[in-house]
PDB file of C-alpha atoms in Angstrom:
ATOM      1  CA  MET K 192      55.561 -45.016  15.178  1.00 96.00           C
ATOM      2  CA  ASN K 193      55.018 -45.923  19.029  1.00 97.00           C
ATOM      3  CA  LYS K 194      51.858 -46.074  20.869  1.00 96.00           C
ATOM      4  CA  SER K 195      51.514 -42.612  22.063  1.00 96.00           C
ATOM      5  CA  GLU K 196      52.064 -41.238  18.340  1.00 97.00           C
ATOM      6  CA  LEU K 197      49.418 -43.704  17.198  1.00 97.00           C
ATOM      7  CA  ILE K 198      46.940 -42.269  19.926  1.00 97.00           C
ATOM      8  CA  GLU K 199      47.677 -38.903  18.843  1.00 97.00           C
ATOM      9  CA  GLU K 200      47.314 -39.211  15.058  1.00 97.00           C
ATOM     10  CA  LEU K 201      44.140 -41.252  15.362  1.00 97.00           C
ATOM     11  CA  ALA K 202      42.704 -38.258  17.405  1.00 97.00           C
ATOM     12  CA  GLU K 203      43.766 -35.878  14.798  1.00 97.00           C
ATOM     13  CA  ARG K 204      42.503 -37.960  12.045  1.00 96.00           C
ATOM     14  CA  THR K 205      39.049 -38.750  13.577  1.00 96.00           C
ATOM     15  CA  GLY K 206      38.410 -35.815  15.433  1.00 96.00           C
ATOM     16  CA  TYR K 207      37.919 -37.453  18.662  1.00 96.00           C
ATOM     17  CA  ASN K 208      39.641 -36.175  21.817  1.00 94.00           C
ATOM     18  CA  PRO K 209      43.021 -37.854  22.634  1.00 96.00           C
ATOM     19  CA  ASN K 210      41.677 -39.178  25.882  1.00 96.00           C
ATOM     20  CA  LEU K 211      39.223 -41.217  24.122  1.00 97.00           C
ATOM     21  CA  THR K 212      41.553 -42.476  21.291  1.00 97.00           C
ATOM     22  CA  ASP K 213      44.043 -43.507  24.040  1.00 97.00           C
ATOM     23  CA  LYS K 214      41.414 -45.509  25.983  1.00 97.00           C
ATOM     24  CA  THR K 215      40.363 -47.157  22.916  1.00 97.00           C
ATOM     25  CA  VAL K 216      43.741 -48.158  21.620  1.00 97.00           C
ATOM     26  CA  ARG K 217      44.738 -49.310  25.054  1.00 97.00           C
ATOM     27  CA  ILE K 218      41.567 -51.652  25.491  1.00 97.00           C
ATOM     28  CA  PHE K 219      42.156 -52.917  22.019  1.00 98.00           C
ATOM     29  CA  PHE K 220      45.620 -54.315  22.780  1.00 97.00           C
ATOM     30  CA  ASP K 221      44.923 -55.176  26.352  1.00 97.00           C
ATOM     31  CA  ARG K 222      42.125 -57.277  25.132  1.00 97.00           C
ATOM     32  CA  ILE K 223      44.618 -59.041  22.771  1.00 97.00           C
ATOM     33  CA  LYS K 224      46.906 -59.674  25.557  1.00 97.00           C
ATOM     34  CA  PHE K 225      44.469 -60.877  28.025  1.00 96.00           C
ATOM     35  CA  ALA K 226      42.907 -63.277  25.387  1.00 97.00           C
ATOM     36  CA  LEU K 227      46.373 -64.875  24.776  1.00 97.00           C
ATOM     37  CA  ASN K 228      47.310 -64.925  28.453  1.00 95.00           C
ATOM     38  CA  ALA K 229      44.045 -66.914  28.982  1.00 95.00           C
ATOM     39  CA  GLY K 230      45.049 -69.148  26.330  1.00 94.00           C
ATOM     40  CA  ASP K 231      42.610 -68.031  23.760  1.00 96.00           C
ATOM     41  CA  LYS K 232      43.569 -66.867  20.164  1.00 97.00           C
ATOM     42  CA  VAL K 233      42.776 -63.706  18.521  1.00 98.00           C
ATOM     43  CA  GLU K 234      41.885 -62.997  14.804  1.00 98.00           C
ATOM     44  CA  ILE K 235      41.724 -59.525  13.345  1.00 97.00           C
ATOM     45  CA  ARG K 236      40.424 -59.720   9.782  1.00 95.00           C
ATOM     46  CA  GLY K 237      42.798 -58.259   7.264  1.00 94.00           C
ATOM     47  CA  PHE K 238      45.308 -57.459   9.931  1.00 97.00           C
ATOM     48  CA  GLY K 239      46.364 -60.662  11.448  1.00 98.00           C
ATOM     49  CA  SER K 240      46.092 -63.378  14.032  1.00 98.00           C
ATOM     50  CA  PHE K 241      47.653 -64.057  17.397  1.00 98.00           C
ATOM     51  CA  THR K 242      48.059 -67.589  18.729  1.00 98.00           C
ATOM     52  CA  LEU K 243      50.094 -69.321  21.315  1.00 97.00           C
ATOM     53  CA  LYS K 244      52.949 -71.306  20.712  1.00 96.00           C
ATOM     54  CA  LYS K 245      54.496 -73.794  23.295  1.00 95.00           C
ATOM     55  CA  TYR K 246      57.998 -74.626  23.472  1.00 94.00           C
ATOM     56  CA  LYS K 247      59.525 -77.675  25.175  1.00 95.00           C
ATOM     57  CA  GLY K 248      62.364 -77.249  27.599  1.00 92.00           C
ATOM     58  CA  TYR K 249      65.660 -78.528  26.790  1.00 93.00           C
ATOM     59  CA  ILE K 250      69.198 -78.884  27.950  1.00 92.00           C
ATOM     60  CA  GLY K 251      71.141 -75.948  26.496  1.00 90.00           C
ATOM     61  CA  ARG K 252      74.616 -74.802  26.608  1.00 89.00           C
ATOM     62  CA  ASN K 253      76.376 -71.545  27.014  1.00 87.00           C
ATOM     63  CA  PRO K 254      78.600 -71.198  23.904  1.00 88.00           C
ATOM     64  CA  LYS K 255      80.980 -68.906  25.797  1.00 88.00           C
ATOM     65  CA  THR K 256      81.537 -70.861  28.971  1.00 89.00           C
ATOM     66  CA  GLY K 257      80.685 -74.325  27.872  1.00 86.00           C
ATOM     67  CA  GLU K 258      78.359 -74.717  30.949  1.00 90.00           C
ATOM     68  CA  THR K 259      75.122 -76.540  30.524  1.00 90.00           C
ATOM     69  CA  ALA K 260      71.799 -74.702  31.435  1.00 88.00           C
ATOM     70  CA  GLU K 261      68.464 -76.037  31.577  1.00 89.00           C
ATOM     71  CA  VAL K 262      65.936 -73.958  29.311  1.00 88.00           C
ATOM     72  CA  LYS K 263      62.503 -74.270  30.740  1.00 90.00           C
ATOM     73  CA  PRO K 264      59.399 -74.774  28.766  1.00 93.00           C
ATOM     74  CA  LYS K 265      57.773 -71.707  27.573  1.00 94.00           C
ATOM     75  CA  GLN K 266      54.938 -70.137  25.543  1.00 96.00           C
ATOM     76  CA  LEU K 267      55.132 -67.262  23.220  1.00 96.00           C
ATOM     77  CA  PRO K 268      52.564 -65.388  21.161  1.00 97.00           C
ATOM     78  CA  VAL K 269      52.935 -65.709  17.297  1.00 97.00           C
ATOM     79  CA  PHE K 270      51.615 -63.271  14.845  1.00 98.00           C
ATOM     80  CA  ARG K 271      50.398 -64.409  11.431  1.00 98.00           C
ATOM     81  CA  THR K 272      49.950 -61.430   8.982  1.00 98.00           C
ATOM     82  CA  GLY K 273      46.490 -61.144   7.342  1.00 97.00           C
ATOM     83  CA  LYS K 274      46.041 -61.119   3.786  1.00 96.00           C
ATOM     84  CA  ASP K 275      45.179 -57.435   3.406  1.00 97.00           C
ATOM     85  CA  LEU K 276      48.259 -56.339   5.387  1.00 97.00           C
ATOM     86  CA  ARG K 277      50.609 -59.079   3.738  1.00 97.00           C
ATOM     87  CA  SER K 278      49.845 -57.750   0.297  1.00 96.00           C
ATOM     88  CA  ARG K 279      49.915 -54.206   1.136  1.00 96.00           C
ATOM     89  CA  VAL K 280      53.473 -54.345   2.495  1.00 96.00           C
ATOM     90  CA  ASN K 281      54.737 -56.309  -0.473  1.00 93.00           C
ATOM     91  CA  LYS K 282      53.832 -54.196  -3.497  1.00 84.00           C
TER      92      LYS K 282
ATOM     93  CA  MET M  20      38.271 -63.811  19.953  1.00 96.00           C
ATOM     94  CA  VAL M  21      37.575 -61.536  16.973  1.00 97.00           C
ATOM     95  CA  LYS M  22      37.449 -57.963  16.268  1.00 97.00           C
ATOM     96  CA  VAL M  23      33.561 -57.628  17.209  1.00 97.00           C
ATOM     97  CA  ASP M  24      34.461 -58.896  20.840  1.00 97.00           C
ATOM     98  CA  ILE M  25      37.083 -56.078  21.143  1.00 98.00           C
ATOM     99  CA  VAL M  26      34.807 -53.644  19.766  1.00 98.00           C
ATOM    100  CA  ARG M  27      32.160 -54.691  22.314  1.00 98.00           C
ATOM    101  CA  ALA M  28      34.759 -54.235  25.155  1.00 97.00           C
ATOM    102  CA  ILE M  29      35.681 -50.707  23.906  1.00 97.00           C
ATOM    103  CA  GLN M  30      31.745 -49.854  23.791  1.00 97.00           C
ATOM    104  CA  LEU M  31      31.434 -50.873  27.384  1.00 96.00           C
ATOM    105  CA  GLY M  32      34.626 -49.079  28.493  1.00 95.00           C
ATOM    106  CA  THR M  33      33.917 -45.840  26.868  1.00 96.00           C
ATOM    107  CA  ASP M  34      30.894 -43.682  26.078  1.00 93.00           C
ATOM    108  CA  LEU M  35      30.975 -44.878  22.316  1.00 96.00           C
ATOM    109  CA  GLN M  36      28.218 -46.478  20.449  1.00 97.00           C
ATOM    110  CA  PHE M  37      29.003 -50.014  18.975  1.00 97.00           C
ATOM    111  CA  GLY M  38      29.348 -48.451  15.517  1.00 97.00           C
ATOM    112  CA  GLU M  39      31.556 -45.543  16.570  1.00 97.00           C
ATOM    113  CA  ALA M  40      33.908 -47.851  18.473  1.00 97.00           C
ATOM    114  CA  GLU M  41      34.071 -50.122  15.346  1.00 97.00           C
ATOM    115  CA  LYS M  42      34.980 -47.258  13.091  1.00 97.00           C
ATOM    116  CA  LEU M  43      37.480 -45.969  15.428  1.00 97.00           C
ATOM    117  CA  VAL M  44      38.982 -49.376  15.659  1.00 98.00           C
ATOM    118  CA  ASN M  45      38.940 -49.753  11.909  1.00 97.00           C
ATOM    119  CA  ASP M  46      40.617 -46.316  11.480  1.00 97.00           C
ATOM    120  CA  MET M  47      43.425 -47.321  13.959  1.00 98.00           C
ATOM    121  CA  LEU M  48      44.121 -50.614  12.074  1.00 98.00           C
ATOM    122  CA  GLU M  49      44.149 -48.767   8.775  1.00 97.00           C
ATOM    123  CA  MET M  50      46.781 -46.200  10.181  1.00 97.00           C
ATOM    124  CA  ILE M  51      48.780 -49.130  11.525  1.00 98.00           C
ATOM    125  CA  LYS M  52      48.582 -50.716   8.089  1.00 98.00           C
ATOM    126  CA  GLU M  53      49.623 -47.428   6.301  1.00 97.00           C
ATOM    127  CA  LYS M  54      52.589 -47.010   8.460  1.00 97.00           C
ATOM    128  CA  LEU M  55      53.866 -50.404   7.586  1.00 97.00           C
ATOM    129  CA  GLU M  56      53.074 -50.205   4.066  1.00 96.00           C
ATOM    130  CA  ASN M  57      55.193 -47.124   4.138  1.00 96.00           C
ATOM    131  CA  GLY M  58      58.034 -49.017   5.513  1.00 95.00           C
ATOM    132  CA  GLU M  59      57.685 -47.649   9.151  1.00 97.00           C
ATOM    133  CA  ASP M  60      57.824 -50.136  12.104  1.00 97.00           C
ATOM    134  CA  VAL M  61      54.938 -49.816  14.903  1.00 98.00           C
ATOM    135  CA  LEU M  62      55.959 -50.170  18.329  1.00 98.00           C
ATOM    136  CA  ILE M  63      53.039 -50.940  20.958  1.00 97.00           C
ATOM    137  CA  THR M  64      54.391 -50.551  24.304  1.00 95.00           C
ATOM    138  CA  GLY M  65      53.549 -53.512  26.532  1.00 94.00           C
ATOM    139  CA  LEU M  66      52.564 -55.969  23.567  1.00 97.00           C
ATOM    140  CA  GLY M  67      55.394 -55.829  21.168  1.00 98.00           C
ATOM    141  CA  LYS M  68      56.652 -54.391  17.901  1.00 98.00           C
ATOM    142  CA  PHE M  69      55.376 -54.842  14.346  1.00 98.00           C
ATOM    143  CA  GLU M  70      58.709 -54.896  12.012  1.00 97.00           C
ATOM    144  CA  LEU M  71      59.188 -55.052   8.446  1.00 97.00           C
ATOM    145  CA  ARG M  72      61.827 -57.569   6.965  1.00 96.00           C
ATOM    146  CA  ASN M  73      63.117 -57.818   3.485  1.00 95.00           C
ATOM    147  CA  LYS M  74      63.336 -61.426   2.425  1.00 94.00           C
ATOM    148  CA  LYS M  75      65.621 -62.622  -0.399  1.00 95.00           C
ATOM    149  CA  ALA M  76      64.284 -64.938  -2.966  1.00 94.00           C
ATOM    150  CA  ARG M  77      65.022 -68.662  -2.066  1.00 93.00           C
ATOM    151  CA  PRO M  78      64.340 -71.971  -3.646  1.00 93.00           C
ATOM    152  CA  GLY M  79      61.007 -73.590  -2.531  1.00 92.00           C
ATOM    153  CA  ARG M  80      59.172 -76.765  -3.186  1.00 91.00           C
ATOM    154  CA  ASP M  81      55.464 -77.572  -3.757  1.00 89.00           C
ATOM    155  CA  PRO M  82      54.938 -80.443  -1.447  1.00 89.00           C
ATOM    156  CA  LYS M  83      51.943 -81.727  -3.309  1.00 89.00           C
ATOM    157  CA  SER M  84      53.273 -81.748  -6.838  1.00 88.00           C
ATOM    158  CA  LYS M  85      56.885 -82.003  -5.548  1.00 88.00           C
ATOM    159  CA  ARG M  86      58.026 -79.504  -8.104  1.00 91.00           C
ATOM    160  CA  ASP M  87      60.664 -77.056  -7.478  1.00 92.00           C
ATOM    161  CA  TYR M  88      60.177 -73.250  -7.800  1.00 91.00           C
ATOM    162  CA  GLU M  89      61.492 -70.152  -6.490  1.00 91.00           C
ATOM    163  CA  ILE M  90      59.834 -68.250  -3.630  1.00 91.00           C
ATOM    164  CA  SER M  91      60.406 -64.545  -4.848  1.00 92.00           C
ATOM    165  CA  ALA M  92      61.965 -61.825  -2.784  1.00 94.00           C
ATOM    166  CA  ARG M  93      59.155 -60.113  -0.632  1.00 94.00           C
ATOM    167  CA  ARG M  94      58.840 -57.763   2.305  1.00 96.00           C
ATOM    168  CA  VAL M  95      57.110 -59.161   5.048  1.00 97.00           C
ATOM    169  CA  VAL M  96      55.656 -58.022   8.703  1.00 97.00           C
ATOM    170  CA  THR M  97      57.086 -59.702  11.782  1.00 98.00           C
ATOM    171  CA  PHE M  98      55.829 -59.376  15.298  1.00 98.00           C
ATOM    172  CA  HIS M  99      58.258 -59.521  18.234  1.00 98.00           C
ATOM    173  CA  PRO M 100      56.458 -59.761  21.757  1.00 98.00           C
ATOM    174  CA  SER M 101      57.706 -57.386  24.469  1.00 97.00           C
ATOM    175  CA  LYS M 102      59.781 -58.652  27.210  1.00 96.00           C
ATOM    176  CA  VAL M 103      57.037 -57.654  29.503  1.00 95.00           C
ATOM    177  CA  TRP M 104      54.381 -59.892  27.761  1.00 96.00           C
ATOM    178  CA  ARG M 105      56.741 -62.866  27.413  1.00 96.00           C
ATOM    179  CA  ASP M 106      57.422 -62.777  31.057  1.00 95.00           C
ATOM    180  CA  GLU M 107      53.649 -62.451  31.867  1.00 93.00           C
ATOM    181  CA  LEU M 108      52.865 -65.543  29.659  1.00 93.00           C
ATOM    182  CA  ASN M 109      55.592 -67.491  31.568  1.00 92.00           C
ATOM    183  CA  ASN M 110      54.833 -66.325  35.067  1.00 83.00           C
ATOM    184  CA  LYS M 111      57.943 -64.487  35.724  1.00 72.00           C
ATOM    185  CA  ASN M 112      56.423 -61.466  37.339  1.00 55.00           C
TER     186      ASN M 112
END
């Protein structure tokens, strides 16, 4: 399922018009993104939490050409599945 | 940041009352969980993809008691951030 299908089905289920569910879904995920971009973490009970993980830079090697390449430090979001979701997908 | 903070942002950005926004968010989360529960991946453009993975059983060890045991086979949710977001976080645009 993608975002537009989610928006559409949410409108059908709740009876709200699609413009409103579109706005809601967008704000929801934008907020998560903005919080992480600002260095904050996000916890959605029962669903999961998002944190930032920082990775150090390192000197890598292209396995095909053998050339060395510098991999710069980076940060990536990490998702940890919440209890309810974890138990529901593993029944 | 927790769910209530996001609900408040939705309340401010729409005509919804707090309780209505909260219910809508809970309904959305429930829908996403149902999809994943039924084996369907969920792609949120701009954010990333929630994917299901089947993990085989593997040996594990309790670090406290130092006892060996088997970690059972299981299905788990993994999240892959989108390229757009990864680049945003690393100032590439």
